[in-house]
Short mmCIF file of C-alpha atoms in Angstrom, two decimals:
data_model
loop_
_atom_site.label_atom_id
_atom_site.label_comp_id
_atom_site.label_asym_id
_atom_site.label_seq_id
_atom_site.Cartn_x
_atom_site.Cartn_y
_atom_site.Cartn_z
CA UNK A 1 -135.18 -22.74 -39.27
CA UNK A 2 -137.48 -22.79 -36.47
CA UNK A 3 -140.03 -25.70 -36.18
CA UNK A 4 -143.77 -23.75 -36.90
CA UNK A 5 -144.89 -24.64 -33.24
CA UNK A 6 -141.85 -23.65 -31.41
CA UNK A 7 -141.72 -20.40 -32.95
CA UNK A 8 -145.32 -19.56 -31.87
CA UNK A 9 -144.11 -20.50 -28.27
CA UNK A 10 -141.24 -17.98 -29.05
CA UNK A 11 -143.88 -15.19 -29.59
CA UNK A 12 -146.64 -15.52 -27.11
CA UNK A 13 -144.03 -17.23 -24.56
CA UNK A 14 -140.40 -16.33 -24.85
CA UNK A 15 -139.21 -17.24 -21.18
CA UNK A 16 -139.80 -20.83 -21.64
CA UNK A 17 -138.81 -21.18 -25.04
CA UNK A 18 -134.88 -19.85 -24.26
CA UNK A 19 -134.40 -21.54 -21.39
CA UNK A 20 -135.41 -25.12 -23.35
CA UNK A 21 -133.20 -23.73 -26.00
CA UNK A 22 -130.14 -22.73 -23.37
CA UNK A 23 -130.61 -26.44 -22.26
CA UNK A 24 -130.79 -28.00 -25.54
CA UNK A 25 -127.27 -26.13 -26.36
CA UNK A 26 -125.55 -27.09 -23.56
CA UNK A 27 -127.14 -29.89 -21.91
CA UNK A 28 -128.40 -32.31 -24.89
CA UNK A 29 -128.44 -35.83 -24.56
CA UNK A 30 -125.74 -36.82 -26.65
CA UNK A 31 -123.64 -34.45 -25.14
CA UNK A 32 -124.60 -35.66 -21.79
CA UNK A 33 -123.94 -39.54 -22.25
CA UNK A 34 -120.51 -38.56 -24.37
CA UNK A 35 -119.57 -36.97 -21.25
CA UNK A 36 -121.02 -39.32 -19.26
CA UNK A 37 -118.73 -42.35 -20.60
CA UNK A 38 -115.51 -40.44 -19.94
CA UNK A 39 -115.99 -39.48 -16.17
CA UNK A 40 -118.15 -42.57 -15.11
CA UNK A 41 -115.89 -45.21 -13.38
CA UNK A 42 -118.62 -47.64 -11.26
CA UNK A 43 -121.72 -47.12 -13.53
CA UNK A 44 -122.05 -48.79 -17.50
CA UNK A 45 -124.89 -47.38 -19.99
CA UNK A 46 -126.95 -50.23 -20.82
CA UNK A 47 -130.51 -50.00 -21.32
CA UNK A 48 -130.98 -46.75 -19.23
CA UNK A 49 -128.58 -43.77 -20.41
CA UNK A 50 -127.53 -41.04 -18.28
CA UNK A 51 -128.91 -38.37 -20.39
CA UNK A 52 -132.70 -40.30 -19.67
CA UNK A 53 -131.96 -39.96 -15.38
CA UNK A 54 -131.38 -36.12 -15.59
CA UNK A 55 -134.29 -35.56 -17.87
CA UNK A 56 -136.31 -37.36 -14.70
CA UNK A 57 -134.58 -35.49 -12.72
CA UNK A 58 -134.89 -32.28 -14.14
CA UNK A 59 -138.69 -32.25 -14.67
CA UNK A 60 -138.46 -32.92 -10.48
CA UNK A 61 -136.26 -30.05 -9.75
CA UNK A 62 -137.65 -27.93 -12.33
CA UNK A 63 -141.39 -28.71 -10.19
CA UNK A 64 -142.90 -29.94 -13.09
CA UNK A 65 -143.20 -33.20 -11.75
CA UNK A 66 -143.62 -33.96 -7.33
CA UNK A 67 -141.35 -36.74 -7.82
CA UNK A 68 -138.85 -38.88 -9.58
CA UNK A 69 -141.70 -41.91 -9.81
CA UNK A 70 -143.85 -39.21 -10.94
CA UNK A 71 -141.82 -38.13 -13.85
CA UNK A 72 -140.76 -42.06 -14.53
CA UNK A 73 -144.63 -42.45 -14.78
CA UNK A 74 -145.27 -39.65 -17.41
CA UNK A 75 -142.64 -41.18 -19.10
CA UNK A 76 -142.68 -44.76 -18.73
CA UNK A 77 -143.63 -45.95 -22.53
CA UNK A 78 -140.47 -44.23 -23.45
CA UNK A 79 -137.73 -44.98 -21.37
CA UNK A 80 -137.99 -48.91 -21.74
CA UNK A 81 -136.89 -49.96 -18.25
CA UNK A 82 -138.42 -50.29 -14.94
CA UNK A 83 -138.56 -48.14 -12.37
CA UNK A 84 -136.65 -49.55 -9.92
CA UNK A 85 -133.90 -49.41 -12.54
CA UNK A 86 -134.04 -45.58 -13.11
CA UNK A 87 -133.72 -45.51 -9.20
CA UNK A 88 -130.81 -48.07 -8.66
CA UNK A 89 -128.97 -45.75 -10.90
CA UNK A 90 -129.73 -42.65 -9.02
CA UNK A 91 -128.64 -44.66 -6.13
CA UNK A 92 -125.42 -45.27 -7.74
CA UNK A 93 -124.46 -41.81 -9.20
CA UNK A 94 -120.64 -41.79 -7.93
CA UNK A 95 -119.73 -37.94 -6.55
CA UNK A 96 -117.31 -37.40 -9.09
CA UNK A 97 -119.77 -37.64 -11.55
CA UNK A 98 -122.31 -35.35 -9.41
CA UNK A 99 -119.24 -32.92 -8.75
CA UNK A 100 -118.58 -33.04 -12.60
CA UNK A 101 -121.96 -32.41 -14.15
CA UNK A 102 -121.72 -28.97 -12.29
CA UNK A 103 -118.54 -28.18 -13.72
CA UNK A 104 -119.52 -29.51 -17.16
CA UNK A 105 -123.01 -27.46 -17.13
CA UNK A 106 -120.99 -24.07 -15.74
CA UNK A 107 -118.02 -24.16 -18.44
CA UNK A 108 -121.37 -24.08 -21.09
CA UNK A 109 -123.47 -21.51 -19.15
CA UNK A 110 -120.45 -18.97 -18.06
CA UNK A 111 -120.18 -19.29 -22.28
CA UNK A 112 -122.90 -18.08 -23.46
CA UNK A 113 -123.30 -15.27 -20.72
CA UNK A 114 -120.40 -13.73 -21.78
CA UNK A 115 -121.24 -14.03 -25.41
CA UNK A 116 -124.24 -12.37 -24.24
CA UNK A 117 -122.50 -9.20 -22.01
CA UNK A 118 -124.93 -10.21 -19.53
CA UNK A 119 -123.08 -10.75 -16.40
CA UNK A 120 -123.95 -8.64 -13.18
CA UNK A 121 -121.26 -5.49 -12.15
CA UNK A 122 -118.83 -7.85 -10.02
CA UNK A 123 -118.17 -6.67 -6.52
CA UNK A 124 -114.32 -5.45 -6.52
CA UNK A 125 -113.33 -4.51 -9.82
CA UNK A 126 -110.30 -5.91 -11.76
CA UNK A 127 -111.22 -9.50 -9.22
CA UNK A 128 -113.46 -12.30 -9.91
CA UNK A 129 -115.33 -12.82 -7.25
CA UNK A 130 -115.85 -16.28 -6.09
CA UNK A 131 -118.08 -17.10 -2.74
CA UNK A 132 -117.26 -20.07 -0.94
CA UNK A 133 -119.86 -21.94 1.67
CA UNK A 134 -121.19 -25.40 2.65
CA UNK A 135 -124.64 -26.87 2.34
CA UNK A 136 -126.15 -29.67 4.31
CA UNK A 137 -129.49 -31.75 2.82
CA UNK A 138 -132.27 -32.04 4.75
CA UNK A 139 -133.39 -34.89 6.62
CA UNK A 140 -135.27 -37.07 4.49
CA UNK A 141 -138.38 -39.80 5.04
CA UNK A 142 -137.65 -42.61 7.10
CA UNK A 143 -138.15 -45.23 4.05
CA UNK A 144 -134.83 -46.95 4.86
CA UNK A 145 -135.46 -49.72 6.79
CA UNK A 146 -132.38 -49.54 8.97
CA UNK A 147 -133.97 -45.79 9.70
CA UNK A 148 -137.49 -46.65 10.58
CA UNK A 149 -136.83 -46.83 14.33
CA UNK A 150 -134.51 -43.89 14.68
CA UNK A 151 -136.16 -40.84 15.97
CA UNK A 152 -133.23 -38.72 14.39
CA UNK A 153 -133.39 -36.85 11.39
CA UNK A 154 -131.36 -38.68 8.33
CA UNK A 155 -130.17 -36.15 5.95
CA UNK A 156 -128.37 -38.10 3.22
CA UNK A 157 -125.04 -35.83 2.65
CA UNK A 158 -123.27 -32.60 1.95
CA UNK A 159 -121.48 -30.47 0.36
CA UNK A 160 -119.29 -27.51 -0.12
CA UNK A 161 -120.26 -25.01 -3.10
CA UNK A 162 -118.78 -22.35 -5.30
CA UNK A 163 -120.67 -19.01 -6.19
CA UNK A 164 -120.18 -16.19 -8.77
CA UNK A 165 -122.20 -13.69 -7.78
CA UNK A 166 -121.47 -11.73 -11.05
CA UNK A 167 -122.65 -14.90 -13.46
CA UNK A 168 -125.12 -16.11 -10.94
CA UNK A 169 -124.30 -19.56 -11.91
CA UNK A 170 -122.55 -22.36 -8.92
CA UNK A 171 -119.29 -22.52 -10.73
CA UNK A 172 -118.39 -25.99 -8.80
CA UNK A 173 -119.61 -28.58 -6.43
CA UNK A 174 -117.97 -30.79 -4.06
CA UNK A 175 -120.42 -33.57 -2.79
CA UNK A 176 -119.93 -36.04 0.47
CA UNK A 177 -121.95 -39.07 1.42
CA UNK A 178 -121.20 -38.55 4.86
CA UNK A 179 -123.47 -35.89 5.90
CA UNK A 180 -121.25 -35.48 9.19
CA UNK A 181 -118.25 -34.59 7.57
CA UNK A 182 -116.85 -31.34 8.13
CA UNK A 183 -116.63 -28.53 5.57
CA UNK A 184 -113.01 -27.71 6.18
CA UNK A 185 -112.37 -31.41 5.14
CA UNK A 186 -113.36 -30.66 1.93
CA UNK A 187 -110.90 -27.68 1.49
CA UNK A 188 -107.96 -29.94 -0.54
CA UNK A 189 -110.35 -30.55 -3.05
CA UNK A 190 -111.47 -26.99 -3.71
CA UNK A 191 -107.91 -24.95 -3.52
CA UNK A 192 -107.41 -27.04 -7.12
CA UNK A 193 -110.31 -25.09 -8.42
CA UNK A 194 -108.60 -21.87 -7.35
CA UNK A 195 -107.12 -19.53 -10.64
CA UNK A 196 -105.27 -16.71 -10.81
CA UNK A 197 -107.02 -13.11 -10.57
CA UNK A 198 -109.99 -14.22 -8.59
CA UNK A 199 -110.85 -13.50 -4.76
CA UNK A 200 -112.69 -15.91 -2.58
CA UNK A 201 -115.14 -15.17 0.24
CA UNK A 202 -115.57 -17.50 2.85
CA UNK A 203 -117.12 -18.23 6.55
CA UNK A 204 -114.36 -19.41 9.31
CA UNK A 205 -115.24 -23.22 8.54
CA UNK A 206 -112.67 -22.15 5.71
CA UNK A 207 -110.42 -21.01 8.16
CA UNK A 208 -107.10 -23.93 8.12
CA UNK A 209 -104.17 -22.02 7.23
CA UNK A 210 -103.23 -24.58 4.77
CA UNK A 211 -105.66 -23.28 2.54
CA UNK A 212 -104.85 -19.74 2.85
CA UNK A 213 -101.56 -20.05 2.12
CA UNK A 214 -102.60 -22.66 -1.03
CA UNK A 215 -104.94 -19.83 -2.08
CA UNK A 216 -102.28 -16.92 -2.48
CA UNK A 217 -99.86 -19.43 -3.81
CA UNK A 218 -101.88 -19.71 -6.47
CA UNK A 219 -102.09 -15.92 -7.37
CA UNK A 220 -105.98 -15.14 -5.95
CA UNK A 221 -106.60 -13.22 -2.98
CA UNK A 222 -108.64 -14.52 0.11
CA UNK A 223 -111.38 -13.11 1.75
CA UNK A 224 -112.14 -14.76 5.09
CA UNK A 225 -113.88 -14.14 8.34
CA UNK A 226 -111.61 -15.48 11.56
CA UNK A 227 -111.93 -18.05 13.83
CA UNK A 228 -110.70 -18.02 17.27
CA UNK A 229 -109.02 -21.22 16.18
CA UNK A 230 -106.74 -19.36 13.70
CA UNK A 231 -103.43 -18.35 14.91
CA UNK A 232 -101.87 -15.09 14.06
CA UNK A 233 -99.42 -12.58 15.25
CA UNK A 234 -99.65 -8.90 15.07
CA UNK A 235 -97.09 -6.70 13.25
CA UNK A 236 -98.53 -3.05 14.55
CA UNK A 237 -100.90 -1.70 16.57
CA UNK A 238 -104.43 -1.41 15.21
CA UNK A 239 -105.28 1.80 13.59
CA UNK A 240 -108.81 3.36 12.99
CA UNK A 241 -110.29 3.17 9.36
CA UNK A 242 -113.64 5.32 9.43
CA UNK A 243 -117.02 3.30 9.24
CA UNK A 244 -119.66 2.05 7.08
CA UNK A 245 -123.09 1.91 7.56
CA UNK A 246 -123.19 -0.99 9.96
CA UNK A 247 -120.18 0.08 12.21
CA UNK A 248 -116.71 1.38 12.80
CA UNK A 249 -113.73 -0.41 10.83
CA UNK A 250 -110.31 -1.34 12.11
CA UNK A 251 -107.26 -2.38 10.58
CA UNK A 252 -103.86 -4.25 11.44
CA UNK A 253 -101.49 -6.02 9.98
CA UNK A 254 -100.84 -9.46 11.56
CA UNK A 255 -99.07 -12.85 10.30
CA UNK A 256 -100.06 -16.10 10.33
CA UNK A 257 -98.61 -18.01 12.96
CA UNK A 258 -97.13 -18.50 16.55
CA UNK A 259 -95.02 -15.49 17.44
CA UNK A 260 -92.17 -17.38 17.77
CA UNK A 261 -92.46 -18.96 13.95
CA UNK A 262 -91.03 -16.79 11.09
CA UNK A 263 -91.95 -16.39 8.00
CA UNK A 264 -95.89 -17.10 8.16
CA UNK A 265 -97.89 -15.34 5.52
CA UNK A 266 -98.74 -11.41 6.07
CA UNK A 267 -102.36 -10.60 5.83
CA UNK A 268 -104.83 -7.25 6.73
CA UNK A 269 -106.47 -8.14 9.56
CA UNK A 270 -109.92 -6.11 9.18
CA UNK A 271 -112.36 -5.54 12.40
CA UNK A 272 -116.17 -4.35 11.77
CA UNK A 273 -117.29 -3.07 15.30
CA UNK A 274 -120.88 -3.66 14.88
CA UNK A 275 -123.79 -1.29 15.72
CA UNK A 276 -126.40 -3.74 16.27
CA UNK A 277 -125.16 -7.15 17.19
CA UNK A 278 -125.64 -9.98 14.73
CA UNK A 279 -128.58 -12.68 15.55
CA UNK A 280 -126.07 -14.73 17.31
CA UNK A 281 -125.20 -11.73 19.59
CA UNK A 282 -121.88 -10.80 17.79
CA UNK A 283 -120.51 -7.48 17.91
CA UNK A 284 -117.07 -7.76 16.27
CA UNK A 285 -116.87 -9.23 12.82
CA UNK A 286 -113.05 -9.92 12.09
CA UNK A 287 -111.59 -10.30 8.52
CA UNK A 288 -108.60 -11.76 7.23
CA UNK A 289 -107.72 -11.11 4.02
CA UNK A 290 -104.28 -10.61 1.40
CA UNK A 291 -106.17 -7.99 -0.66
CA UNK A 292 -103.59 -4.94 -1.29
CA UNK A 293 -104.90 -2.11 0.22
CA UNK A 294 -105.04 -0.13 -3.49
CA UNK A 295 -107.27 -2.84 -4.59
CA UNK A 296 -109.82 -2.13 -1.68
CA UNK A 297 -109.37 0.02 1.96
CA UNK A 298 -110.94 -1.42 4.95
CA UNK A 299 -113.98 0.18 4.69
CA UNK A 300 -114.40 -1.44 1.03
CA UNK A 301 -113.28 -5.33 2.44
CA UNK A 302 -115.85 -5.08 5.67
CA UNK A 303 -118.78 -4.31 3.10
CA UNK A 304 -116.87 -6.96 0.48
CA UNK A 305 -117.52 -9.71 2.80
CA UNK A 306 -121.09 -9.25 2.61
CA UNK A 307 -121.36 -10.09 -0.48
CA UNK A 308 -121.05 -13.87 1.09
CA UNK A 309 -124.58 -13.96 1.81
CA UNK A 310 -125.43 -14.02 -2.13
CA UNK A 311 -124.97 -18.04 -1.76
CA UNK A 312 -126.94 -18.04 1.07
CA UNK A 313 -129.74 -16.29 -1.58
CA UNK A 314 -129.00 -18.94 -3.73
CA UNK A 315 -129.46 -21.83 -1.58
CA UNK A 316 -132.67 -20.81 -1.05
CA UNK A 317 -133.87 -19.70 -4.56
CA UNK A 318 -132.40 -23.72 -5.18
CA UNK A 319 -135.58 -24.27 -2.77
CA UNK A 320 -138.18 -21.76 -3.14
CA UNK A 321 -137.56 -21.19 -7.10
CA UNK A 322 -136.75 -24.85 -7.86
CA UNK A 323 -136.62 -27.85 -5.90
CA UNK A 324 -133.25 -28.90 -4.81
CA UNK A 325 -134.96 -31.12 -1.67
CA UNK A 326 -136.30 -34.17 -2.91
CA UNK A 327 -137.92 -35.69 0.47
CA UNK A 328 -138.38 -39.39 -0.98
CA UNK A 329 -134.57 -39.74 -2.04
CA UNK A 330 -132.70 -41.00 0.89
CA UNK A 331 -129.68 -42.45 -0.46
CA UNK A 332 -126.92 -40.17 -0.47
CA UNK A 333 -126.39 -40.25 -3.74
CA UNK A 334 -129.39 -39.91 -5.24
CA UNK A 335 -129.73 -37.28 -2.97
CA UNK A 336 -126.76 -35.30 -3.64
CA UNK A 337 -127.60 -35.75 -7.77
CA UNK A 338 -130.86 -34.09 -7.28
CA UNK A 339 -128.98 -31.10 -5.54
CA UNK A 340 -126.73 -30.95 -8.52
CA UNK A 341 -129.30 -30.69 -11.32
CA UNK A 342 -131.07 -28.10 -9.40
CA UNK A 343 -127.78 -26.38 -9.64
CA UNK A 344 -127.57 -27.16 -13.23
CA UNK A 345 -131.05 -25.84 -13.59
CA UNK A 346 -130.24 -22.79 -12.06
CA UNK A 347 -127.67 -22.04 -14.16
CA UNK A 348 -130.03 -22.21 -17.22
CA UNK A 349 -131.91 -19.04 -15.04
CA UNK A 350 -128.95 -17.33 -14.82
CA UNK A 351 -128.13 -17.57 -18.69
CA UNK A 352 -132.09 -16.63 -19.08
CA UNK A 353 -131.54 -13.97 -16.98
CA UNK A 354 -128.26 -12.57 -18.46
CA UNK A 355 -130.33 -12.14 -22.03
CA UNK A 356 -132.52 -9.99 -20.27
CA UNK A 357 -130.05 -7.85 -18.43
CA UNK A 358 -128.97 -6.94 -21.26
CA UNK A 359 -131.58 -6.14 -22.98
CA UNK A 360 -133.78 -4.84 -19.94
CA UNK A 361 -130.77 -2.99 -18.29
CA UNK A 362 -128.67 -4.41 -14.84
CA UNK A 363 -131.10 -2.18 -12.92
CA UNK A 364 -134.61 -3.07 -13.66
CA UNK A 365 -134.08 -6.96 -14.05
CA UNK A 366 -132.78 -7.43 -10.57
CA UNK A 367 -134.96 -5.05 -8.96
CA UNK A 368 -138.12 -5.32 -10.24
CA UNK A 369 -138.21 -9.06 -12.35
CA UNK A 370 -139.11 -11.88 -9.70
CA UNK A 371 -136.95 -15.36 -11.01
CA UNK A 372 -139.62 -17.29 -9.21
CA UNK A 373 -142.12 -16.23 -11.62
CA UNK A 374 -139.33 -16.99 -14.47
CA UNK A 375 -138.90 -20.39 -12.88
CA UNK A 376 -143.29 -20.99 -12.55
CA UNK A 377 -143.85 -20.34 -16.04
CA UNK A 378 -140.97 -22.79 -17.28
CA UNK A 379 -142.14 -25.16 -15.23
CA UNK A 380 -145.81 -24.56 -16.87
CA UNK A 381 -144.81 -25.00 -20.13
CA UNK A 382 -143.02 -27.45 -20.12
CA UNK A 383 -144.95 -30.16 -20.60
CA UNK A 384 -146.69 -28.22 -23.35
CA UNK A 385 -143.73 -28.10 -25.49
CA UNK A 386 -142.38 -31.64 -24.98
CA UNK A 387 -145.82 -32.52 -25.88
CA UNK A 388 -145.95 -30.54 -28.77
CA UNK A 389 -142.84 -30.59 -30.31
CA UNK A 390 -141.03 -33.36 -32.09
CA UNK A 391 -137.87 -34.83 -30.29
CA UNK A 392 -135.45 -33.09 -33.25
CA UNK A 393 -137.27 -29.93 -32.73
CA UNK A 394 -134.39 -28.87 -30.87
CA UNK A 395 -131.86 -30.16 -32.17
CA UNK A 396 -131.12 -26.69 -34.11
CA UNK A 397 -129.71 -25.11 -31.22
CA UNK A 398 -127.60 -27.56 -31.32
CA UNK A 399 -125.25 -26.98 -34.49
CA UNK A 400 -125.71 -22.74 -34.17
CA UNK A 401 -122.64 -20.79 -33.23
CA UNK A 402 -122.77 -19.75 -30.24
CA UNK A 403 -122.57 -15.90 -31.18
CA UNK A 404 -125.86 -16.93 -33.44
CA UNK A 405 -127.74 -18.23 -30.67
CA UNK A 406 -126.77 -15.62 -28.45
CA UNK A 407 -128.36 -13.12 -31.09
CA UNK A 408 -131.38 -15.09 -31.28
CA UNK A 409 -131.33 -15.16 -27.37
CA UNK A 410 -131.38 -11.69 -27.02
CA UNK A 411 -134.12 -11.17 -29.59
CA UNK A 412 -136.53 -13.26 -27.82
CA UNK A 413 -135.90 -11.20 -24.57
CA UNK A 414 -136.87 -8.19 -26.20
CA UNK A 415 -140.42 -9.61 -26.64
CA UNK A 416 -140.61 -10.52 -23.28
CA UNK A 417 -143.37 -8.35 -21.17
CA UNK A 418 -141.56 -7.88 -17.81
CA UNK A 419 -145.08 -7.09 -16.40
CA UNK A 420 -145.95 -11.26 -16.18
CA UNK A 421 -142.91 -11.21 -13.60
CA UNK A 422 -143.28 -8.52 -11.78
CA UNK A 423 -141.25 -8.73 -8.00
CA UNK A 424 -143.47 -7.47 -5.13
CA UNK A 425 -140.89 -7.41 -2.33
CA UNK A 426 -142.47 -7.25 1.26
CA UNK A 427 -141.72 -4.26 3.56
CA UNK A 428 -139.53 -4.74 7.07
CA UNK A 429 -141.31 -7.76 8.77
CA UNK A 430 -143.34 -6.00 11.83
CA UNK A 431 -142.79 -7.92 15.08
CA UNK A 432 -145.79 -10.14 15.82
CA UNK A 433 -148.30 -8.94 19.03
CA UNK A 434 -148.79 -11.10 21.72
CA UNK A 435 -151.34 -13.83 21.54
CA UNK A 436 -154.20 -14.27 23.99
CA UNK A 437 -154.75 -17.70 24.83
CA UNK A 438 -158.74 -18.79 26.62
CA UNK A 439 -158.59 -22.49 27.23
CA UNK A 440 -162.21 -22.05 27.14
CA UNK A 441 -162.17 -20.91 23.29
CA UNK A 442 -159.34 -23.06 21.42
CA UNK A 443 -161.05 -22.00 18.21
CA UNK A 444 -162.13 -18.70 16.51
CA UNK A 445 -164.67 -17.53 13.92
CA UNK A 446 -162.93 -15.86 11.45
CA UNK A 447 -166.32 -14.48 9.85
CA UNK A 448 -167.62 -13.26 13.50
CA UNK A 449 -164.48 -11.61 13.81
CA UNK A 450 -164.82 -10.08 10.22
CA UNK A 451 -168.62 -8.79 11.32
CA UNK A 452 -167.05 -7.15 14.70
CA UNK A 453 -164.02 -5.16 12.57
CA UNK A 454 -167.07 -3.97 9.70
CA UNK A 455 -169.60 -3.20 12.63
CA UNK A 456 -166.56 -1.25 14.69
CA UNK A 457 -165.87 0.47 11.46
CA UNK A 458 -169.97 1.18 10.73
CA UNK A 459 -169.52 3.22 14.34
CA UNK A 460 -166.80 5.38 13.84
CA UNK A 461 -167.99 6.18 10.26
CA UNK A 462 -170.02 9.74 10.41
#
């Protein structure tokens, strides 16, 4: 049974209503500092629980509060310690439990979206796609004192993430402190996240033939773009495979390795000849890749490994939508925490999301619904309803199947008016005209300028 005021939210406002509810079922406090105790190895709970620190840090990343101090603030009377607490642990957050939290929050999510039929068409048939690509943070304010007379810009780690384009959810995060490590370094720790029946996409950071070969050994299928580093032998000539619509397509078969080795791994060796060069001034796009060619020709791979760039999206949805760059965190990992719970966060979009493809249909949810209006009025609420609403007011969601909640999650999207979100997706950007520059006038009217275009128009009106 629904408390009164939450199921007058659930009318008038049904976007952020489910997502509190997706987060209350899989993200609850007592599931979070259970979990917590059992991956934690550094950190203790004492008076400040873990649960309490990504409740700060979700109102940040969520935008309803500018900062972590900010949402201590609102707060304060409640959480029983000081602020400089809630930050040392922040500061303290050890990258396994970072990395974990993603994992923890996907294993939930991916849940209820299939409980929901909600996932996106994925890109190859009978494969689960999984995109592959690293992120570096920002460079943060100089509050460190050791940084206040360096010039450089200190961004405070990185990290290599995971992407189903088909859930929309990061499946998997793989933090550093070191924000000058390199992505392939990281590649040992992802090849254990690797199952059988999926195919991952990747850039040629990904390229060490170690983790090819790891890959396929574990029964998925890679999907890579080459690097001039890579060494490879050819086994025939290359033969002409049509085009698509950005080129012509070549294929080969080639082995990994020296020519004088034996026994290196056999891959397709895909080439897109490009008709417009990239923005680096790239004309050849090479592929590597195990898929067989029933599964996809070479036509179907070069317009596969497109489908990398839906991280890229992502990435910056984590920016524009939420708020995945918190400027006044400069320890690493506080940092890289705050970049995980916007992941989190996002994932409680996707799920959101996945409730209304299926009631809305695939079609008109991803190509005329805007998320960042989804994400606005969530944030907007937000506060309302934690004002509101008792602390056990969600607790419901808690103890409901999750075929019950599902139901109930698909009812409230059918009382959503799509209208409120409406996408308004700009035209081809128009190159810009050149500027005139008078060193005599560094300033303009804009209202003079308005009179001149209404007097011009005055003219050539009959």
């Amino acid at each position: 049974m629904l408390n009164p005021i939450l199921d007058r939210f659930a009318e008038r406002t049904p976007i952020p209503v489910m997502a509190r509810s997706v987060l209350e079922r899989c993200l609850n406090a007592r599931q979070l500092d259970a979990w917590f105790e059992t991956v934690a190895e550094e950190q203790y709970t004492r008076g400040l629980l873990f649960s309490t620190v990504f409740a700060l840090m979700t109102a940040v990343v969520f935008r309803q509060q500018p900062s972590v101090n900010a949402a201590y603030q609102a707060r304060s009377d409640d959480i029983g310690v000081s602020v400089t607490s809630v930050y040392n642990k922040l500061n303290g957050l050890e990258p396994t439990v970072t990395a974990g939290l993603v994992g923890f929050a996907s294993e939930r999510a991916e849940a209820l979206i299939e409980q929901l039929g909600g996932a996106k068409p994925g890109p190859l048939p009978g494969w689960r796609v999984k995109v592959l690509d690293g992120n570096g943070l920002g460079g943060r304010e100089h509050r460190l004192k050791e940084l206040r007379t360096l010039g450089g810009a200190p961004p405070p780690g990185k990290s290599v993430a995971v992407f189903d384009p088909a859930l929309e959810v990061f499946t998997a995060l793989f933090p550093r402190e070191d924000a000058d490590t390199q992505e392939r370094a990281l590649w040992s720790a992802v090849v254990h996240t690797v199952r059988a029946g999926e195919l991952w996409l990747a850039d040629r950071n990904f390229r060490a033939r170690a983790f090819i070969e790891q890959v396929v050994e574990r029964k998925a299928a890679v999907l890579i773009r080459e690097h001039e580093g890579l060494r490879w032998t050819p086994l025939e000539p290359i033969r002409a495979c049509g085009r698509t619509t950005r080129g012509q397509v070549t294929e080969q078969r080639v082995r990994l390795g020296a020519a004088e080795e034996s026994g290196g791994l056999a891959l397709r060796r895909v080439c897109l000849q490009l008709d417009e060069p990239t923005r680096d001034g790239e004309t050849t796009v090479s592929l590597l890749t195990d898929l067989p060619e029933a599964a996809a020709s070479a036509a179907t791979v070069a317009e596969l490994y497109l489908t990398r760039w839906t991280i890229e999206t992502a990435f910056l949805r984590l920016t524009v939508e939420l708020r995945c760059e918190i400027d006044t965190l400069g320890y690493p990992r506080a940092a890289l925490f705050g970049f995980a719970v916007a992941a989190v966060a996002f994932k409680v979009l996707a799920v959101v999301k996945a409730a209304l493809r299926q009631v809305h249909g695939v079609e008109r949810i991803e190509q005329s619904v805007s998320s960042f209006y989804l994400s606005t009025e969530m944030a907007n609420l937000a506060e309302a309803l934690d004002t509101l609403l008792d602390p056990e007011a969600g607790r419901v969601f808690q103890t409901l199947s999750t075929a019950v909640i599902a139901a109930w999650l698909l009812e409230l999207a059918g009382r959503v008016n799509l209208r409120k979100y409406r996408n308004h997706p700009r035209g081809p950007k128009k190159a810009s005209p050149k500027r005139k520059y008078d060193p005599r006038h560094l300033h303009v009217s804009v209202a003079r300028i308005l009179n001149e275009r209404k007097a011009q128009r005055e003219t050539k009106s009959p």
